[in-house]
Amino acid sequence: MRLDKYLSDHTDLTRSLASKSIRQGRVSVNRIKAKSGAQKIHPLSDHIQLNGEAIAAQLANRYFMMNKPQGLVCANSDGDHPLVFDVMHAEHNLQKLHTVGRLDKDTTGLLLITDDGHWSHCITSPKHHQAKTYRARLAEPLIAEAEQLFSQGVTLKDDVKPTLPAQLERISEQEVLLTIHEGRYHQVKRMFAALGNRVETLHRHSIGSITLDSDLLPGHYRALSEQEVQALQVK
């Protein structure tokens, strides 16, 4: 592997900044100053340092769950709003991570983040029908036939095809748990709008068998366990 590619893969440096760091004498391979980004290295055996600090090779994909707070945007760049990645200061190469699907800026709760595109696709692809459960607080009391209508599928504004059957559980007349099996644009809010209601707050509780860790405060995150990663993997 080229040294400049290794540096861009395992630090926050771009390829050009990695080359610049090498020219400035800030990079060493096996304690000898590197002279060219084209230098070939062996990630498992060579000792690479940047500014005197060892760079550990990241050989596996990364998987995180975050308790997303209000106000953060699920994107890698946005000139107007803070990003979910802004709270992940301890991680490097943030530009290689992406959110698994999106939560609106004002929606809170379980957000999955990874750099594994295949795993992400297994969760977001419509054909896999991964269940997602949300807790919603509504502006108005829920109509009596809501459970039946959601279980049959509802037609959303500007959509011809009804939603897949969804499961609705009342906590109170204005607070519910809703489980859906697809991920249309603003789907939960649009489903309640189809019943003449409005969602005031929305919190994602779970995706598939993965439930938001109750120990995670808003804006905090942790790595997923291997068992959690495999639980959402479609073979």
PDB file of C-alpha atoms in Angstrom:
ATOM      1  CA  MET A   1       0.000   0.000   0.000  1.00  0.00           C
ATOM      2  CA  ARG A   2       1.185   3.555  -0.716  1.00  0.00           C
ATOM      3  CA  LEU A   3       2.098   5.558   2.358  1.00  0.00           C
ATOM      4  CA  ASP A   4      -0.069   8.551   1.409  1.00  0.00           C
ATOM      5  CA  LYS A   5      -3.123   6.304   0.944  1.00  0.00           C
ATOM      6  CA  TYR A   6      -2.489   4.641   4.306  1.00  0.00           C
ATOM      7  CA  LEU A   7      -2.347   8.036   5.983  1.00  0.00           C
ATOM      8  CA  SER A   8      -5.575   9.216   4.327  1.00  0.00           C
ATOM      9  CA  ASP A   9      -7.295   5.949   5.286  1.00  0.00           C
ATOM     10  CA  HIS A  10      -6.277   6.022   8.948  1.00  0.00           C
ATOM     11  CA  THR A  11      -6.123   9.718   9.853  1.00  0.00           C
ATOM     12  CA  ASP A  12      -8.148  12.829   9.107  1.00  0.00           C
ATOM     13  CA  LEU A  13      -5.643  13.858   6.433  1.00  0.00           C
ATOM     14  CA  THR A  14      -6.645  13.993   2.808  1.00  0.00           C
ATOM     15  CA  ARG A  15      -4.293  12.428   0.288  1.00  0.00           C
ATOM     16  CA  SER A  16      -2.768  15.835  -0.564  1.00  0.00           C
ATOM     17  CA  LEU A  17      -2.337  16.800   3.109  1.00  0.00           C
ATOM     18  CA  ALA A  18      -0.753  13.416   3.757  1.00  0.00           C
ATOM     19  CA  SER A  19       1.794  14.085   1.004  1.00  0.00           C
ATOM     20  CA  LYS A  20       2.451  17.534   2.440  1.00  0.00           C
ATOM     21  CA  SER A  21       3.040  16.064   5.911  1.00  0.00           C
ATOM     22  CA  ILE A  22       5.533  13.613   4.420  1.00  0.00           C
ATOM     23  CA  ARG A  23       7.406  16.422   2.662  1.00  0.00           C
ATOM     24  CA  GLN A  24       7.514  18.357   5.933  1.00  0.00           C
ATOM     25  CA  GLY A  25       9.234  15.428   7.636  1.00  0.00           C
ATOM     26  CA  ARG A  26       6.341  14.720   9.989  1.00  0.00           C
ATOM     27  CA  VAL A  27       5.931  11.076   8.969  1.00  0.00           C
ATOM     28  CA  SER A  28       8.219   8.141   9.736  1.00  0.00           C
ATOM     29  CA  VAL A  29       8.170   4.490   8.749  1.00  0.00           C
ATOM     30  CA  ASN A  30       9.919   2.181  11.204  1.00  0.00           C
ATOM     31  CA  ARG A  31      11.389   5.326  12.817  1.00  0.00           C
ATOM     32  CA  ILE A  32      12.964   6.536   9.561  1.00  0.00           C
ATOM     33  CA  LYS A  33      11.616   9.750   8.076  1.00  0.00           C
ATOM     34  CA  ALA A  34       9.561   9.064   4.975  1.00  0.00           C
ATOM     35  CA  LYS A  35      10.383  11.010   1.808  1.00  0.00           C
ATOM     36  CA  SER A  36       7.571  10.160  -0.592  1.00  0.00           C
ATOM     37  CA  GLY A  37       3.876   9.390  -0.491  1.00  0.00           C
ATOM     38  CA  ALA A  38       4.517   6.723  -3.095  1.00  0.00           C
ATOM     39  CA  GLN A  39       6.622   4.716  -0.626  1.00  0.00           C
ATOM     40  CA  LYS A  40       5.214   1.212  -0.231  1.00  0.00           C
ATOM     41  CA  ILE A  41       4.388   0.071   3.293  1.00  0.00           C
ATOM     42  CA  HIS A  42       2.986  -3.056   4.924  1.00  0.00           C
ATOM     43  CA  PRO A  43       0.156  -2.009   7.292  1.00  0.00           C
ATOM     44  CA  LEU A  44       0.422  -5.098   9.508  1.00  0.00           C
ATOM     45  CA  SER A  45       4.185  -5.047  10.002  1.00  0.00           C
ATOM     46  CA  ASP A  46       5.464  -1.505   9.472  1.00  0.00           C
ATOM     47  CA  HIS A  47       5.395   1.052  12.300  1.00  0.00           C
ATOM     48  CA  ILE A  48       3.970   4.332  10.968  1.00  0.00           C
ATOM     49  CA  GLN A  49       4.162   7.562  12.969  1.00  0.00           C
ATOM     50  CA  LEU A  50       2.721  11.019  12.367  1.00  0.00           C
ATOM     51  CA  ASN A  51       4.168  13.827  14.499  1.00  0.00           C
ATOM     52  CA  GLY A  52       5.769  11.171  16.692  1.00  0.00           C
ATOM     53  CA  GLU A  53       2.464   9.401  17.370  1.00  0.00           C
ATOM     54  CA  ALA A  54       1.843   5.857  16.152  1.00  0.00           C
ATOM     55  CA  ILE A  55      -1.008   5.366  13.699  1.00  0.00           C
ATOM     56  CA  ALA A  56      -2.995   2.215  14.334  1.00  0.00           C
ATOM     57  CA  ALA A  57      -4.387   0.519  11.280  1.00  0.00           C
ATOM     58  CA  GLN A  58      -8.138   0.321  11.168  1.00  0.00           C
ATOM     59  CA  LEU A  59      -8.762  -2.993   9.477  1.00  0.00           C
ATOM     60  CA  ALA A  60     -12.428  -3.489  10.276  1.00  0.00           C
ATOM     61  CA  ASN A  61     -15.559  -1.531   9.563  1.00  0.00           C
ATOM     62  CA  ARG A  62     -17.019   0.695  12.260  1.00  0.00           C
ATOM     63  CA  TYR A  63     -20.542   0.494  13.651  1.00  0.00           C
ATOM     64  CA  PHE A  64     -22.094   2.922  16.150  1.00  0.00           C
ATOM     65  CA  MET A  65     -25.412   3.738  17.749  1.00  0.00           C
ATOM     66  CA  MET A  66     -26.165   7.316  18.770  1.00  0.00           C
ATOM     67  CA  ASN A  67     -28.922   8.835  20.833  1.00  0.00           C
ATOM     68  CA  LYS A  68     -29.561  11.660  18.409  1.00  0.00           C
ATOM     69  CA  PRO A  69     -30.680  14.913  20.008  1.00  0.00           C
ATOM     70  CA  GLN A  70     -32.824  17.568  18.379  1.00  0.00           C
ATOM     71  CA  GLY A  71     -31.076  20.091  16.161  1.00  0.00           C
ATOM     72  CA  LEU A  72     -28.467  17.853  14.520  1.00  0.00           C
ATOM     73  CA  VAL A  73     -28.611  17.023  10.818  1.00  0.00           C
ATOM     74  CA  CYS A  74     -27.938  13.547   9.405  1.00  0.00           C
ATOM     75  CA  ALA A  75     -25.468  14.617   6.717  1.00  0.00           C
ATOM     76  CA  ASN A  76     -21.723  14.817   6.167  1.00  0.00           C
ATOM     77  CA  SER A  77     -21.879  18.511   5.334  1.00  0.00           C
ATOM     78  CA  ASP A  78     -24.387  21.314   5.849  1.00  0.00           C
ATOM     79  CA  GLY A  79     -23.567  24.983   5.845  1.00  0.00           C
ATOM     80  CA  ASP A  80     -26.506  25.990   8.015  1.00  0.00           C
ATOM     81  CA  HIS A  81     -26.885  23.376  10.762  1.00  0.00           C
ATOM     82  CA  PRO A  82     -24.675  21.302  13.110  1.00  0.00           C
ATOM     83  CA  LEU A  83     -24.165  17.671  12.115  1.00  0.00           C
ATOM     84  CA  VAL A  84     -24.468  14.405  14.029  1.00  0.00           C
ATOM     85  CA  PHE A  85     -20.773  13.874  13.238  1.00  0.00           C
ATOM     86  CA  ASP A  86     -19.866  17.073  15.105  1.00  0.00           C
ATOM     87  CA  VAL A  87     -20.266  15.205  18.418  1.00  0.00           C
ATOM     88  CA  MET A  88     -18.012  12.310  17.348  1.00  0.00           C
ATOM     89  CA  HIS A  89     -14.763  14.074  18.209  1.00  0.00           C
ATOM     90  CA  ALA A  90     -12.954  10.894  19.234  1.00  0.00           C
ATOM     91  CA  GLU A  91     -13.328   9.265  15.805  1.00  0.00           C
ATOM     92  CA  HIS A  92     -11.057   9.813  12.818  1.00  0.00           C
ATOM     93  CA  ASN A  93     -11.946   9.775   9.132  1.00  0.00           C
ATOM     94  CA  LEU A  94     -15.433  11.048   9.875  1.00  0.00           C
ATOM     95  CA  GLN A  95     -15.946  11.742   6.181  1.00  0.00           C
ATOM     96  CA  LYS A  96     -16.005   7.974   5.582  1.00  0.00           C
ATOM     97  CA  LEU A  97     -18.878   7.408   8.011  1.00  0.00           C
ATOM     98  CA  HIS A  98     -22.512   7.779   7.054  1.00  0.00           C
ATOM     99  CA  THR A  99     -25.826   7.540   8.835  1.00  0.00           C
ATOM    100  CA  VAL A 100     -27.956   4.471   8.173  1.00  0.00           C
ATOM    101  CA  GLY A 101     -30.970   6.273   6.822  1.00  0.00           C
ATOM    102  CA  ARG A 102     -31.847   9.652   8.293  1.00  0.00           C
ATOM    103  CA  LEU A 103     -33.728  11.213  11.154  1.00  0.00           C
ATOM    104  CA  ASP A 104     -35.183  14.691  10.700  1.00  0.00           C
ATOM    105  CA  LYS A 105     -33.448  17.545  12.466  1.00  0.00           C
ATOM    106  CA  ASP A 106     -36.175  17.646  15.119  1.00  0.00           C
ATOM    107  CA  THR A 107     -36.459  13.839  15.529  1.00  0.00           C
ATOM    108  CA  THR A 108     -34.532  12.179  18.357  1.00  0.00           C
ATOM    109  CA  GLY A 109     -33.458   8.677  19.299  1.00  0.00           C
ATOM    110  CA  LEU A 110     -31.722   5.685  17.779  1.00  0.00           C
ATOM    111  CA  LEU A 111     -29.405   6.514  14.895  1.00  0.00           C
ATOM    112  CA  LEU A 112     -27.018   3.962  13.398  1.00  0.00           C
ATOM    113  CA  ILE A 113     -23.731   5.127  11.880  1.00  0.00           C
ATOM    114  CA  THR A 114     -21.207   3.082   9.897  1.00  0.00           C
ATOM    115  CA  ASP A 115     -18.689   2.968   7.065  1.00  0.00           C
ATOM    116  CA  ASP A 116     -20.005  -0.410   5.864  1.00  0.00           C
ATOM    117  CA  GLY A 117     -22.161   0.250   2.823  1.00  0.00           C
ATOM    118  CA  HIS A 118     -23.403  -3.324   2.496  1.00  0.00           C
ATOM    119  CA  TRP A 119     -24.573  -3.462   6.122  1.00  0.00           C
ATOM    120  CA  SER A 120     -26.275  -0.102   5.733  1.00  0.00           C
ATOM    121  CA  HIS A 121     -28.071  -1.315   2.612  1.00  0.00           C
ATOM    122  CA  CYS A 122     -29.323  -4.395   4.470  1.00  0.00           C
ATOM    123  CA  ILE A 123     -31.084  -2.104   6.918  1.00  0.00           C
ATOM    124  CA  THR A 124     -32.409   0.574   4.583  1.00  0.00           C
ATOM    125  CA  SER A 125     -33.349  -1.465   1.501  1.00  0.00           C
ATOM    126  CA  PRO A 126     -37.151  -1.602   1.148  1.00  0.00           C
ATOM    127  CA  LYS A 127     -37.065  -5.285   0.234  1.00  0.00           C
ATOM    128  CA  HIS A 128     -35.711  -6.232   3.672  1.00  0.00           C
ATOM    129  CA  HIS A 129     -38.592  -4.572   5.579  1.00  0.00           C
ATOM    130  CA  GLN A 130     -36.580  -3.862   8.744  1.00  0.00           C
ATOM    131  CA  ALA A 131     -38.982  -2.876  11.525  1.00  0.00           C
ATOM    132  CA  LYS A 132     -38.510   0.583  13.028  1.00  0.00           C
ATOM    133  CA  THR A 133     -40.399   1.641  16.155  1.00  0.00           C
ATOM    134  CA  TYR A 134     -41.073   5.273  17.042  1.00  0.00           C
ATOM    135  CA  ARG A 135     -42.617   6.978  20.043  1.00  0.00           C
ATOM    136  CA  ALA A 136     -44.746   9.905  18.927  1.00  0.00           C
ATOM    137  CA  ARG A 137     -46.584  12.633  20.816  1.00  0.00           C
ATOM    138  CA  LEU A 138     -49.541  13.957  18.840  1.00  0.00           C
ATOM    139  CA  ALA A 139     -51.186  17.350  18.732  1.00  0.00           C
ATOM    140  CA  GLU A 140     -54.711  15.897  18.935  1.00  0.00           C
ATOM    141  CA  PRO A 141     -56.310  12.799  20.466  1.00  0.00           C
ATOM    142  CA  LEU A 142     -56.015   9.777  18.203  1.00  0.00           C
ATOM    143  CA  ILE A 143     -59.115   8.725  16.289  1.00  0.00           C
ATOM    144  CA  ALA A 144     -60.747   5.456  17.359  1.00  0.00           C
ATOM    145  CA  GLU A 145     -60.055   3.543  14.148  1.00  0.00           C
ATOM    146  CA  ALA A 146     -56.348   4.470  13.901  1.00  0.00           C
ATOM    147  CA  GLU A 147     -55.065   0.979  14.717  1.00  0.00           C
ATOM    148  CA  GLN A 148     -57.213  -0.606  12.039  1.00  0.00           C
ATOM    149  CA  LEU A 149     -56.320   1.973   9.398  1.00  0.00           C
ATOM    150  CA  PHE A 150     -52.582   1.642  10.044  1.00  0.00           C
ATOM    151  CA  SER A 151     -52.777  -2.158  10.013  1.00  0.00           C
ATOM    152  CA  GLN A 152     -54.364  -2.003   6.554  1.00  0.00           C
ATOM    153  CA  GLY A 153     -51.892   0.576   5.202  1.00  0.00           C
ATOM    154  CA  VAL A 154     -52.715   4.240   4.616  1.00  0.00           C
ATOM    155  CA  THR A 155     -52.358   6.334   1.485  1.00  0.00           C
ATOM    156  CA  LEU A 156     -50.080   9.307   2.011  1.00  0.00           C
ATOM    157  CA  LYS A 157     -50.429  12.646   0.303  1.00  0.00           C
ATOM    158  CA  ASP A 158     -48.656  12.620  -3.071  1.00  0.00           C
ATOM    159  CA  ASP A 159     -48.186   8.814  -2.893  1.00  0.00           C
ATOM    160  CA  VAL A 160     -50.269   6.418  -4.973  1.00  0.00           C
ATOM    161  CA  LYS A 161     -49.208   3.224  -3.220  1.00  0.00           C
ATOM    162  CA  PRO A 162     -50.436   2.733   0.383  1.00  0.00           C
ATOM    163  CA  THR A 163     -47.926   2.153   3.155  1.00  0.00           C
ATOM    164  CA  LEU A 164     -47.125  -1.347   4.300  1.00  0.00           C
ATOM    165  CA  PRO A 165     -49.182  -2.497   7.305  1.00  0.00           C
ATOM    166  CA  ALA A 166     -47.963  -0.838  10.506  1.00  0.00           C
ATOM    167  CA  GLN A 167     -48.528  -1.665  14.176  1.00  0.00           C
ATOM    168  CA  LEU A 168     -49.873   1.052  16.448  1.00  0.00           C
ATOM    169  CA  GLU A 169     -49.878   0.839  20.258  1.00  0.00           C
ATOM    170  CA  ARG A 170     -51.545   3.550  22.330  1.00  0.00           C
ATOM    171  CA  ILE A 171     -49.753   4.811  25.410  1.00  0.00           C
ATOM    172  CA  SER A 172     -52.367   7.518  25.872  1.00  0.00           C
ATOM    173  CA  GLU A 173     -54.781   9.310  23.561  1.00  0.00           C
ATOM    174  CA  GLN A 174     -51.969  11.568  22.343  1.00  0.00           C
ATOM    175  CA  GLU A 175     -48.894   9.366  22.762  1.00  0.00           C
ATOM    176  CA  VAL A 176     -48.243   6.182  20.798  1.00  0.00           C
ATOM    177  CA  LEU A 177     -45.691   3.621  19.682  1.00  0.00           C
ATOM    178  CA  LEU A 178     -45.703   3.029  15.934  1.00  0.00           C
ATOM    179  CA  THR A 179     -43.779   0.261  14.160  1.00  0.00           C
ATOM    180  CA  ILE A 180     -43.270   0.616  10.414  1.00  0.00           C
ATOM    181  CA  HIS A 181     -41.501  -1.645   7.931  1.00  0.00           C
ATOM    182  CA  GLU A 182     -40.321   0.783   5.280  1.00  0.00           C
ATOM    183  CA  GLY A 183     -38.681   4.191   5.200  1.00  0.00           C
ATOM    184  CA  ARG A 184     -40.530   6.693   3.054  1.00  0.00           C
ATOM    185  CA  TYR A 185     -39.798  10.405   3.289  1.00  0.00           C
ATOM    186  CA  HIS A 186     -41.170  11.787   6.586  1.00  0.00           C
ATOM    187  CA  GLN A 187     -43.290   8.653   6.733  1.00  0.00           C
ATOM    188  CA  VAL A 188     -44.435   8.688  10.368  1.00  0.00           C
ATOM    189  CA  LYS A 189     -45.429  12.346  10.264  1.00  0.00           C
ATOM    190  CA  ARG A 190     -47.245  11.861   6.963  1.00  0.00           C
ATOM    191  CA  MET A 191     -49.108   8.791   8.261  1.00  0.00           C
ATOM    192  CA  PHE A 192     -50.589  10.741  11.144  1.00  0.00           C
ATOM    193  CA  ALA A 193     -51.260  13.692   8.844  1.00  0.00           C
ATOM    194  CA  ALA A 194     -53.339  11.292   6.715  1.00  0.00           C
ATOM    195  CA  LEU A 195     -55.524  10.808   9.814  1.00  0.00           C
ATOM    196  CA  GLY A 196     -55.888  14.559  10.302  1.00  0.00           C
ATOM    197  CA  ASN A 197     -53.380  14.725  13.153  1.00  0.00           C
ATOM    198  CA  ARG A 198     -49.921  16.201  13.631  1.00  0.00           C
ATOM    199  CA  VAL A 199     -46.776  14.806  15.260  1.00  0.00           C
ATOM    200  CA  GLU A 200     -45.354  17.187  17.867  1.00  0.00           C
ATOM    201  CA  THR A 201     -42.378  15.091  18.984  1.00  0.00           C
ATOM    202  CA  LEU A 202     -40.882  11.955  17.471  1.00  0.00           C
ATOM    203  CA  HIS A 203     -38.330   9.572  18.987  1.00  0.00           C
ATOM    204  CA  ARG A 204     -36.981   6.404  17.346  1.00  0.00           C
ATOM    205  CA  HIS A 205     -36.856   3.590  19.869  1.00  0.00           C
ATOM    206  CA  SER A 206     -35.574   0.621  17.870  1.00  0.00           C
ATOM    207  CA  ILE A 207     -34.494  -0.778  14.505  1.00  0.00           C
ATOM    208  CA  GLY A 208     -35.033  -4.499  14.042  1.00  0.00           C
ATOM    209  CA  SER A 209     -33.896  -6.189  17.255  1.00  0.00           C
ATOM    210  CA  ILE A 210     -31.636  -3.269  18.237  1.00  0.00           C
ATOM    211  CA  THR A 211     -33.066  -0.975  20.906  1.00  0.00           C
ATOM    212  CA  LEU A 212     -31.572   2.370  21.869  1.00  0.00           C
ATOM    213  CA  ASP A 213     -29.253   1.912  24.845  1.00  0.00           C
ATOM    214  CA  SER A 214     -30.966   3.486  27.855  1.00  0.00           C
ATOM    215  CA  ASP A 215     -27.563   4.539  29.225  1.00  0.00           C
ATOM    216  CA  LEU A 216     -26.869   6.795  26.227  1.00  0.00           C
ATOM    217  CA  LEU A 217     -27.646  10.427  26.947  1.00  0.00           C
ATOM    218  CA  PRO A 218     -28.766  12.648  24.039  1.00  0.00           C
ATOM    219  CA  GLY A 219     -25.749  13.422  21.864  1.00  0.00           C
ATOM    220  CA  HIS A 220     -23.790  10.409  23.115  1.00  0.00           C
ATOM    221  CA  TYR A 221     -22.874   7.309  21.142  1.00  0.00           C
ATOM    222  CA  ARG A 222     -21.147   3.956  21.504  1.00  0.00           C
ATOM    223  CA  ALA A 223     -19.804   1.173  19.294  1.00  0.00           C
ATOM    224  CA  LEU A 224     -22.172  -1.674  18.514  1.00  0.00           C
ATOM    225  CA  SER A 225     -21.293  -5.123  19.770  1.00  0.00           C
ATOM    226  CA  GLU A 226     -20.558  -7.859  17.244  1.00  0.00           C
ATOM    227  CA  GLN A 227     -23.865  -9.490  18.169  1.00  0.00           C
ATOM    228  CA  GLU A 228     -25.747  -6.245  17.469  1.00  0.00           C
ATOM    229  CA  VAL A 229     -24.056  -5.837  14.108  1.00  0.00           C
ATOM    230  CA  GLN A 230     -24.877  -9.394  13.090  1.00  0.00           C
ATOM    231  CA  ALA A 231     -28.479  -9.052  14.271  1.00  0.00           C
ATOM    232  CA  LEU A 232     -29.161  -6.544  11.496  1.00  0.00           C
ATOM    233  CA  GLN A 233     -27.082  -8.292   8.832  1.00  0.00           C
ATOM    234  CA  VAL A 234     -29.077  -9.854   6.029  1.00  0.00           C
ATOM    235  CA  LYS A 235     -27.261 -12.875   4.620  1.00  0.00           C
TER     236      LYS A 235
END
